[in-house]
PDB file of C-alpha atoms in Angstrom:
ATOM      1  CA  MET A   1     -35.852  29.558 -79.643  1.00  0.00           C
ATOM      2  CA  ASN A   2     -32.163  28.686 -79.897  1.00  0.00           C
ATOM      3  CA  LYS A   3     -31.235  31.633 -77.680  1.00  0.00           C
ATOM      4  CA  ARG A   4     -33.553  30.343 -74.972  1.00  0.00           C
ATOM      5  CA  MET A   5     -32.208  26.819 -75.209  1.00  0.00           C
ATOM      6  CA  ASN A   6     -28.612  28.031 -75.190  1.00  0.00           C
ATOM      7  CA  ALA A   7     -29.346  30.112 -72.103  1.00  0.00           C
ATOM      8  CA  LEU A   8     -31.036  27.130 -70.475  1.00  0.00           C
ATOM      9  CA  LYS A   9     -28.112  24.822 -71.248  1.00  0.00           C
ATOM     10  CA  PHE A  10     -25.711  27.429 -69.871  1.00  0.00           C
ATOM     11  CA  ALA A  11     -27.811  27.690 -66.695  1.00  0.00           C
ATOM     12  CA  LEU A  12     -27.821  23.901 -66.267  1.00  0.00           C
ATOM     13  CA  GLU A  13     -24.045  23.749 -66.608  1.00  0.00           C
ATOM     14  CA  ASN A  14     -23.646  26.682 -64.238  1.00  0.00           C
ATOM     15  CA  GLU A  15     -25.807  25.058 -61.550  1.00  0.00           C
ATOM     16  CA  GLN A  16     -23.661  21.924 -61.726  1.00  0.00           C
ATOM     17  CA  LYS A  17     -20.426  23.930 -61.450  1.00  0.00           C
ATOM     18  CA  GLU A  18     -21.758  25.931 -58.532  1.00  0.00           C
ATOM     19  CA  ARG A  19     -22.858  22.768 -56.723  1.00  0.00           C
ATOM     20  CA  GLU A  20     -19.394  21.255 -57.164  1.00  0.00           C
ATOM     21  CA  PHE A  21     -17.839  24.483 -55.869  1.00  0.00           C
ATOM     22  CA  TYR A  22     -19.895  24.356 -52.664  1.00  0.00           C
ATOM     23  CA  LEU A  23     -19.316  20.626 -52.166  1.00  0.00           C
ATOM     24  CA  ALA A  24     -15.566  21.130 -52.584  1.00  0.00           C
ATOM     25  CA  ASN A  25     -15.609  23.850 -49.957  1.00  0.00           C
ATOM     26  CA  ALA A  26     -17.704  21.685 -47.653  1.00  0.00           C
ATOM     27  CA  ARG A  27     -15.014  19.001 -47.904  1.00  0.00           C
ATOM     28  CA  ARG A  28     -12.234  21.526 -47.428  1.00  0.00           C
ATOM     29  CA  THR A  29     -13.453  23.358 -44.340  1.00  0.00           C
ATOM     30  CA  LYS A  30     -12.885  21.975 -40.862  1.00  0.00           C
ATOM     31  CA  ASN A  31     -15.569  24.202 -39.315  1.00  0.00           C
ATOM     32  CA  LEU A  32     -18.751  22.158 -38.814  1.00  0.00           C
ATOM     33  CA  ALA A  33     -21.076  25.137 -39.256  1.00  0.00           C
ATOM     34  CA  GLY A  34     -19.259  26.126 -42.439  1.00  0.00           C
ATOM     35  CA  LYS A  35     -19.379  22.556 -43.702  1.00  0.00           C
ATOM     36  CA  ASN A  36     -23.130  22.408 -43.092  1.00  0.00           C
ATOM     37  CA  MET A  37     -23.663  25.795 -44.730  1.00  0.00           C
ATOM     38  CA  PHE A  38     -21.789  24.757 -47.888  1.00  0.00           C
ATOM     39  CA  LYS A  39     -23.716  21.472 -48.037  1.00  0.00           C
ATOM     40  CA  GLN A  40     -27.029  23.338 -47.692  1.00  0.00           C
ATOM     41  CA  ILE A  41     -26.141  25.725 -50.508  1.00  0.00           C
ATOM     42  CA  ALA A  42     -25.024  22.757 -52.653  1.00  0.00           C
ATOM     43  CA  ASP A  43     -28.415  21.131 -52.039  1.00  0.00           C
ATOM     44  CA  GLU A  44     -30.128  24.331 -53.153  1.00  0.00           C
ATOM     45  CA  GLU A  45     -28.022  24.383 -56.330  1.00  0.00           C
ATOM     46  CA  LYS A  46     -29.096  20.795 -56.999  1.00  0.00           C
ATOM     47  CA  GLU A  47     -32.718  21.822 -56.608  1.00  0.00           C
ATOM     48  CA  HIS A  48     -32.201  24.710 -59.038  1.00  0.00           C
ATOM     49  CA  TYR A  49     -30.685  22.257 -61.522  1.00  0.00           C
ATOM     50  CA  GLU A  50     -33.659  19.910 -61.205  1.00  0.00           C
ATOM     51  CA  VAL A  51     -36.143  22.736 -61.837  1.00  0.00           C
ATOM     52  CA  LEU A  52     -34.232  23.866 -64.923  1.00  0.00           C
ATOM     53  CA  LYS A  53     -33.928  20.255 -66.103  1.00  0.00           C
ATOM     54  CA  LYS A  54     -37.727  19.885 -65.954  1.00  0.00           C
ATOM     55  CA  LEU A  55     -38.043  22.976 -68.127  1.00  0.00           C
ATOM     56  CA  HIS A  56     -35.478  21.567 -70.560  1.00  0.00           C
ATOM     57  CA  ASP A  57     -37.168  18.157 -70.720  1.00  0.00           C
ATOM     58  CA  LYS A  58     -40.586  19.721 -71.261  1.00  0.00           C
ATOM     59  CA  TRP A  59     -39.203  21.759 -74.149  1.00  0.00           C
ATOM     60  CA  GLU A  60     -37.534  18.714 -75.665  1.00  0.00           C
ATOM     61  CA  GLU A  61     -40.776  16.739 -75.405  1.00  0.00           C
ATOM     62  CA  LYS A  62     -43.056  19.422 -76.877  1.00  0.00           C
ATOM     63  CA  LYS A  63     -40.499  21.006 -79.229  1.00  0.00           C
ATOM     64  CA  LYS A  64     -41.656  24.409 -78.042  1.00  0.00           C
ATOM     65  CA  TRP A  65     -41.058  26.646 -75.067  1.00  0.00           C
ATOM     66  CA  PRO A  66     -43.618  25.728 -72.374  1.00  0.00           C
ATOM     67  CA  GLU A  67     -46.046  28.421 -71.299  1.00  0.00           C
ATOM     68  CA  THR A  68     -46.033  27.269 -67.687  1.00  0.00           C
ATOM     69  CA  ILE A  69     -44.239  24.774 -65.504  1.00  0.00           C
ATOM     70  CA  PRO A  70     -45.512  24.005 -62.031  1.00  0.00           C
ATOM     71  CA  LEU A  71     -42.689  24.776 -59.631  1.00  0.00           C
ATOM     72  CA  LYS A  72     -42.325  23.918 -55.998  1.00  0.00           C
ATOM     73  CA  VAL A  73     -39.097  25.168 -54.479  1.00  0.00           C
ATOM     74  CA  ARG A  74     -38.124  24.813 -50.850  1.00  0.00           C
ATOM     75  CA  LYS A  75     -37.634  27.964 -48.834  1.00  0.00           C
ATOM     76  CA  SER A  76     -33.979  28.907 -48.616  1.00  0.00           C
ATOM     77  CA  LEU A  77     -32.294  28.826 -45.242  1.00  0.00           C
ATOM     78  CA  ALA A  78     -29.850  31.491 -46.383  1.00  0.00           C
ATOM     79  CA  GLY A  79     -31.815  34.229 -44.644  1.00  0.00           C
ATOM     80  CA  SER A  80     -32.144  32.296 -41.391  1.00  0.00           C
ATOM     81  CA  ASN A  81     -30.395  33.407 -38.254  1.00  0.00           C
ATOM     82  CA  ILE A  82     -27.493  31.008 -38.206  1.00  0.00           C
ATOM     83  CA  ASN A  83     -24.778  31.522 -35.633  1.00  0.00           C
ATOM     84  CA  PHE A  84     -21.245  30.608 -36.554  1.00  0.00           C
ATOM     85  CA  ASP A  85     -18.820  29.927 -33.749  1.00  0.00           C
ATOM     86  CA  VAL A  86     -15.476  31.126 -35.048  1.00  0.00           C
ATOM     87  CA  GLY A  87     -13.695  30.507 -31.777  1.00  0.00           C
TER      88      GLY A  87
END
């Protein structure tokens, strides 16, 4: 059980670091499309964090690894046809 919880804690920390990375790049870029892209990815990282946090909280509450957790995750826009004007 400790291996699972350690992996879960690592994943939670990683999602936070990744979100900060994308937010920092959103602040840094001057390109509006790039700024929006980084913000969108940061929002997705936040959603990942929230899903993992629910898993963590459920484990803490029950003191055992949950068999199921209902998940509802938004569809990623990463595969969408997004045009970037680099001119």
